[in-house]
Amino acid sequence: MSKRWVGVVVSSDKVVIVDAEVPDAEALQIQMDTTWPLQDGDRSRAYVVMADRLESYLRENKIEKVAVKASALSMGSTKMGHLEACELRGVVMCAASRVAKVELIAKAHTSKTFGKRKVDEYLKDDGFWADEVTGKLRSGSREAGMALLALRKRL
């Protein structure tokens, strides 16, 4: 039986959302693939708008689970964009948890447990995505799709 899940990847000023029906074994059926930009201006106000928008979307579409790509360690020095992405990720997780079960998906863990290749190799493989999803999934949204596939495999 298919379940309705959302995969999320957060950066400092936008949120990539992939909404899919997730069957037990077959290809994900993409319902929506979009990017929501953070409003310009006061970030605290923009966070409220993003939280409200996400919570409303999840509730209206009866989303059961949200797979959020987790933060990763930076090999260099931490820059402001990384910190702002962490803030926005917290906003997303808080809003999503009001409606659905939220699961953090670490890229490093997925690289070790999903299959024989690293996540970045799967992200570049058009054939893999042709087999794993039906519907339109932008190449820039594959990380959100991968979070959904990794979560399905984990459960």
PDB file of C-alpha atoms in Angstrom:
ATOM      1  CA  MET A   1       0.000   0.000   0.000  1.00  0.00           C
ATOM      2  CA  SER A   2       1.336   3.454  -0.902  1.00  0.00           C
ATOM      3  CA  LYS A   3       2.047   6.069   1.714  1.00  0.00           C
ATOM      4  CA  ARG A   4       2.320   9.826   1.160  1.00  0.00           C
ATOM      5  CA  TRP A   5       5.725  11.178   2.204  1.00  0.00           C
ATOM      6  CA  VAL A   6       7.722  14.348   1.585  1.00  0.00           C
ATOM      7  CA  GLY A   7      11.493  14.627   1.141  1.00  0.00           C
ATOM      8  CA  VAL A   8      13.108  17.942   2.089  1.00  0.00           C
ATOM      9  CA  VAL A   9      16.509  19.490   1.446  1.00  0.00           C
ATOM     10  CA  VAL A  10      17.202  22.847   3.082  1.00  0.00           C
ATOM     11  CA  SER A  11      19.761  25.499   2.152  1.00  0.00           C
ATOM     12  CA  SER A  12      20.268  28.955   3.622  1.00  0.00           C
ATOM     13  CA  ASP A  13      17.512  30.609   1.589  1.00  0.00           C
ATOM     14  CA  LYS A  14      15.276  27.899   0.120  1.00  0.00           C
ATOM     15  CA  VAL A  15      13.585  24.577   0.758  1.00  0.00           C
ATOM     16  CA  VAL A  16      13.362  21.841  -1.878  1.00  0.00           C
ATOM     17  CA  ILE A  17      10.191  19.777  -1.479  1.00  0.00           C
ATOM     18  CA  VAL A  18       9.509  16.422  -3.149  1.00  0.00           C
ATOM     19  CA  ASP A  19       6.076  14.973  -2.409  1.00  0.00           C
ATOM     20  CA  ALA A  20       5.622  11.332  -3.416  1.00  0.00           C
ATOM     21  CA  GLU A  21       3.441   8.323  -3.004  1.00  0.00           C
ATOM     22  CA  VAL A  22       5.774   5.694  -1.595  1.00  0.00           C
ATOM     23  CA  PRO A  23       4.807   2.081  -2.293  1.00  0.00           C
ATOM     24  CA  ASP A  24       6.524  -0.730  -0.400  1.00  0.00           C
ATOM     25  CA  ALA A  25       8.852  -1.685  -3.270  1.00  0.00           C
ATOM     26  CA  GLU A  26       7.902  -0.084  -6.594  1.00  0.00           C
ATOM     27  CA  ALA A  27       9.011   3.285  -7.980  1.00  0.00           C
ATOM     28  CA  LEU A  28       8.137   6.461  -6.078  1.00  0.00           C
ATOM     29  CA  GLN A  29       5.228   8.289  -7.694  1.00  0.00           C
ATOM     30  CA  ILE A  30       6.112  11.983  -7.685  1.00  0.00           C
ATOM     31  CA  GLN A  31       3.162  14.222  -6.805  1.00  0.00           C
ATOM     32  CA  MET A  32       5.085  17.501  -6.598  1.00  0.00           C
ATOM     33  CA  ASP A  33       8.658  18.716  -6.962  1.00  0.00           C
ATOM     34  CA  THR A  34       9.207  22.367  -6.129  1.00  0.00           C
ATOM     35  CA  THR A  35      11.468  24.871  -4.426  1.00  0.00           C
ATOM     36  CA  TRP A  36      10.148  27.360  -1.920  1.00  0.00           C
ATOM     37  CA  PRO A  37      12.368  30.431  -1.542  1.00  0.00           C
ATOM     38  CA  LEU A  38      12.666  32.114   1.824  1.00  0.00           C
ATOM     39  CA  GLN A  39      11.015  35.540   1.801  1.00  0.00           C
ATOM     40  CA  ASP A  40      13.309  38.559   1.553  1.00  0.00           C
ATOM     41  CA  GLY A  41      13.630  40.867   4.529  1.00  0.00           C
ATOM     42  CA  ASP A  42      13.447  39.986   8.201  1.00  0.00           C
ATOM     43  CA  ARG A  43      14.507  36.321   8.546  1.00  0.00           C
ATOM     44  CA  SER A  44      12.488  35.711  11.704  1.00  0.00           C
ATOM     45  CA  ARG A  45       9.298  36.772   9.918  1.00  0.00           C
ATOM     46  CA  ALA A  46      10.291  34.737   6.857  1.00  0.00           C
ATOM     47  CA  TYR A  47      10.711  31.664   9.074  1.00  0.00           C
ATOM     48  CA  VAL A  48       7.138  32.063  10.327  1.00  0.00           C
ATOM     49  CA  VAL A  49       5.854  32.255   6.742  1.00  0.00           C
ATOM     50  CA  MET A  50       7.860  29.155   5.720  1.00  0.00           C
ATOM     51  CA  ALA A  51       6.684  27.198   8.753  1.00  0.00           C
ATOM     52  CA  ASP A  52       3.042  28.091   8.116  1.00  0.00           C
ATOM     53  CA  ARG A  53       3.333  27.231   4.421  1.00  0.00           C
ATOM     54  CA  LEU A  54       4.931  23.842   5.079  1.00  0.00           C
ATOM     55  CA  GLU A  55       2.557  22.914   7.887  1.00  0.00           C
ATOM     56  CA  SER A  56      -0.464  23.800   5.736  1.00  0.00           C
ATOM     57  CA  TYR A  57       0.851  21.816   2.759  1.00  0.00           C
ATOM     58  CA  LEU A  58       1.560  18.718   4.838  1.00  0.00           C
ATOM     59  CA  ARG A  59      -1.822  18.867   6.566  1.00  0.00           C
ATOM     60  CA  GLU A  60      -3.829  19.490   3.368  1.00  0.00           C
ATOM     61  CA  ASN A  61      -2.082  16.620   1.562  1.00  0.00           C
ATOM     62  CA  LYS A  62      -2.238  14.187   4.492  1.00  0.00           C
ATOM     63  CA  ILE A  63       1.512  13.598   4.557  1.00  0.00           C
ATOM     64  CA  GLU A  64       2.514  10.808   6.967  1.00  0.00           C
ATOM     65  CA  LYS A  65       6.311  11.156   7.031  1.00  0.00           C
ATOM     66  CA  VAL A  66       8.853  13.840   6.218  1.00  0.00           C
ATOM     67  CA  ALA A  67      12.434  12.848   5.383  1.00  0.00           C
ATOM     68  CA  VAL A  68      14.764  15.800   6.000  1.00  0.00           C
ATOM     69  CA  LYS A  69      18.343  15.714   4.739  1.00  0.00           C
ATOM     70  CA  ALA A  70      20.431  16.165   7.897  1.00  0.00           C
ATOM     71  CA  SER A  71      23.216  18.669   8.424  1.00  0.00           C
ATOM     72  CA  ALA A  72      26.707  17.527   7.496  1.00  0.00           C
ATOM     73  CA  LEU A  73      30.078  18.500   8.847  1.00  0.00           C
ATOM     74  CA  SER A  74      31.961  21.031   6.803  1.00  0.00           C
ATOM     75  CA  MET A  75      35.596  20.242   6.034  1.00  0.00           C
ATOM     76  CA  GLY A  76      36.437  23.948   5.962  1.00  0.00           C
ATOM     77  CA  SER A  77      35.441  26.740   8.257  1.00  0.00           C
ATOM     78  CA  THR A  78      31.776  27.231   8.994  1.00  0.00           C
ATOM     79  CA  LYS A  79      30.312  30.110   7.031  1.00  0.00           C
ATOM     80  CA  MET A  80      27.156  32.148   7.606  1.00  0.00           C
ATOM     81  CA  GLY A  81      25.235  30.243   4.899  1.00  0.00           C
ATOM     82  CA  HIS A  82      25.784  26.974   6.760  1.00  0.00           C
ATOM     83  CA  LEU A  83      24.449  28.467   9.987  1.00  0.00           C
ATOM     84  CA  GLU A  84      21.440  29.993   8.228  1.00  0.00           C
ATOM     85  CA  ALA A  85      20.683  26.605   6.638  1.00  0.00           C
ATOM     86  CA  CYS A  86      20.774  25.044  10.109  1.00  0.00           C
ATOM     87  CA  GLU A  87      18.293  27.637  11.370  1.00  0.00           C
ATOM     88  CA  LEU A  88      15.920  27.060   8.467  1.00  0.00           C
ATOM     89  CA  ARG A  89      16.233  23.273   8.846  1.00  0.00           C
ATOM     90  CA  GLY A  90      15.101  23.647  12.463  1.00  0.00           C
ATOM     91  CA  VAL A  91      12.109  25.691  11.347  1.00  0.00           C
ATOM     92  CA  VAL A  92      11.213  23.013   8.785  1.00  0.00           C
ATOM     93  CA  MET A  93      11.566  20.186  11.297  1.00  0.00           C
ATOM     94  CA  CYS A  94       9.438  21.988  13.875  1.00  0.00           C
ATOM     95  CA  ALA A  95       6.661  22.793  11.404  1.00  0.00           C
ATOM     96  CA  ALA A  96       6.687  19.301   9.892  1.00  0.00           C
ATOM     97  CA  SER A  97       6.584  17.601  13.292  1.00  0.00           C
ATOM     98  CA  ARG A  98       3.243  19.291  14.016  1.00  0.00           C
ATOM     99  CA  VAL A  99       1.689  17.199  11.240  1.00  0.00           C
ATOM    100  CA  ALA A 100       3.863  14.182  10.433  1.00  0.00           C
ATOM    101  CA  LYS A 101       6.650  11.944  11.707  1.00  0.00           C
ATOM    102  CA  VAL A 102       9.979  13.611  10.879  1.00  0.00           C
ATOM    103  CA  GLU A 103      13.064  11.519  10.097  1.00  0.00           C
ATOM    104  CA  LEU A 104      16.544  12.978   9.627  1.00  0.00           C
ATOM    105  CA  ILE A 105      18.474  11.324   6.802  1.00  0.00           C
ATOM    106  CA  ALA A 106      22.261  11.706   6.957  1.00  0.00           C
ATOM    107  CA  LYS A 107      23.985  11.537   3.580  1.00  0.00           C
ATOM    108  CA  ALA A 108      27.076   9.835   5.053  1.00  0.00           C
ATOM    109  CA  HIS A 109      24.957   7.124   6.674  1.00  0.00           C
ATOM    110  CA  THR A 110      22.975   6.614   3.475  1.00  0.00           C
ATOM    111  CA  SER A 111      26.211   6.206   1.499  1.00  0.00           C
ATOM    112  CA  LYS A 112      27.174   3.345   3.824  1.00  0.00           C
ATOM    113  CA  THR A 113      23.814   1.594   4.027  1.00  0.00           C
ATOM    114  CA  PHE A 114      21.735   2.209   0.893  1.00  0.00           C
ATOM    115  CA  GLY A 115      23.643   0.184  -1.679  1.00  0.00           C
ATOM    116  CA  LYS A 116      27.077  -0.405  -3.115  1.00  0.00           C
ATOM    117  CA  ARG A 117      27.663   3.185  -4.260  1.00  0.00           C
ATOM    118  CA  LYS A 118      27.942   6.537  -2.535  1.00  0.00           C
ATOM    119  CA  VAL A 119      24.927   8.857  -2.616  1.00  0.00           C
ATOM    120  CA  ASP A 120      26.601  11.269  -5.065  1.00  0.00           C
ATOM    121  CA  GLU A 121      27.010   8.437  -7.585  1.00  0.00           C
ATOM    122  CA  TYR A 122      23.287   7.630  -7.373  1.00  0.00           C
ATOM    123  CA  LEU A 123      22.412  11.320  -7.741  1.00  0.00           C
ATOM    124  CA  LYS A 124      24.255  11.495 -11.083  1.00  0.00           C
ATOM    125  CA  ASP A 125      22.820   8.218 -12.465  1.00  0.00           C
ATOM    126  CA  ASP A 126      19.907   9.018 -14.797  1.00  0.00           C
ATOM    127  CA  GLY A 127      19.149   5.300 -15.276  1.00  0.00           C
ATOM    128  CA  PHE A 128      18.790   4.771 -11.549  1.00  0.00           C
ATOM    129  CA  TRP A 129      16.250   7.597 -11.334  1.00  0.00           C
ATOM    130  CA  ALA A 130      14.333   6.351 -14.373  1.00  0.00           C
ATOM    131  CA  ASP A 131      13.833   3.063 -12.493  1.00  0.00           C
ATOM    132  CA  GLU A 132      13.160   4.532  -9.055  1.00  0.00           C
ATOM    133  CA  VAL A 133      10.597   7.277  -9.786  1.00  0.00           C
ATOM    134  CA  THR A 134       7.618   7.901 -12.002  1.00  0.00           C
ATOM    135  CA  GLY A 135       6.568  11.450 -12.727  1.00  0.00           C
ATOM    136  CA  LYS A 136       8.715  14.558 -13.024  1.00  0.00           C
ATOM    137  CA  LEU A 137      11.675  14.861 -10.654  1.00  0.00           C
ATOM    138  CA  ARG A 138      14.154  17.661 -11.373  1.00  0.00           C
ATOM    139  CA  SER A 139      17.808  16.626 -11.215  1.00  0.00           C
ATOM    140  CA  GLY A 140      18.365  19.286  -8.531  1.00  0.00           C
ATOM    141  CA  SER A 141      15.723  17.611  -6.371  1.00  0.00           C
ATOM    142  CA  ARG A 142      17.259  14.146  -6.424  1.00  0.00           C
ATOM    143  CA  GLU A 143      18.703  14.547  -2.914  1.00  0.00           C
ATOM    144  CA  ALA A 144      15.163  14.966  -1.568  1.00  0.00           C
ATOM    145  CA  GLY A 145      14.104  11.913  -3.565  1.00  0.00           C
ATOM    146  CA  MET A 146      17.092  10.000  -2.204  1.00  0.00           C
ATOM    147  CA  ALA A 147      16.005  10.880   1.338  1.00  0.00           C
ATOM    148  CA  LEU A 148      12.655   9.232   0.600  1.00  0.00           C
ATOM    149  CA  LEU A 149      14.287   6.111  -0.860  1.00  0.00           C
ATOM    150  CA  ALA A 150      16.693   5.876   2.095  1.00  0.00           C
ATOM    151  CA  LEU A 151      13.846   6.246   4.587  1.00  0.00           C
ATOM    152  CA  ARG A 152      11.809   3.537   2.847  1.00  0.00           C
ATOM    153  CA  LYS A 153      14.797   1.186   2.965  1.00  0.00           C
ATOM    154  CA  ARG A 154      15.402   1.983   6.650  1.00  0.00           C
ATOM    155  CA  LEU A 155      11.837   1.113   7.658  1.00  0.00           C
TER     156      LEU A 155
END
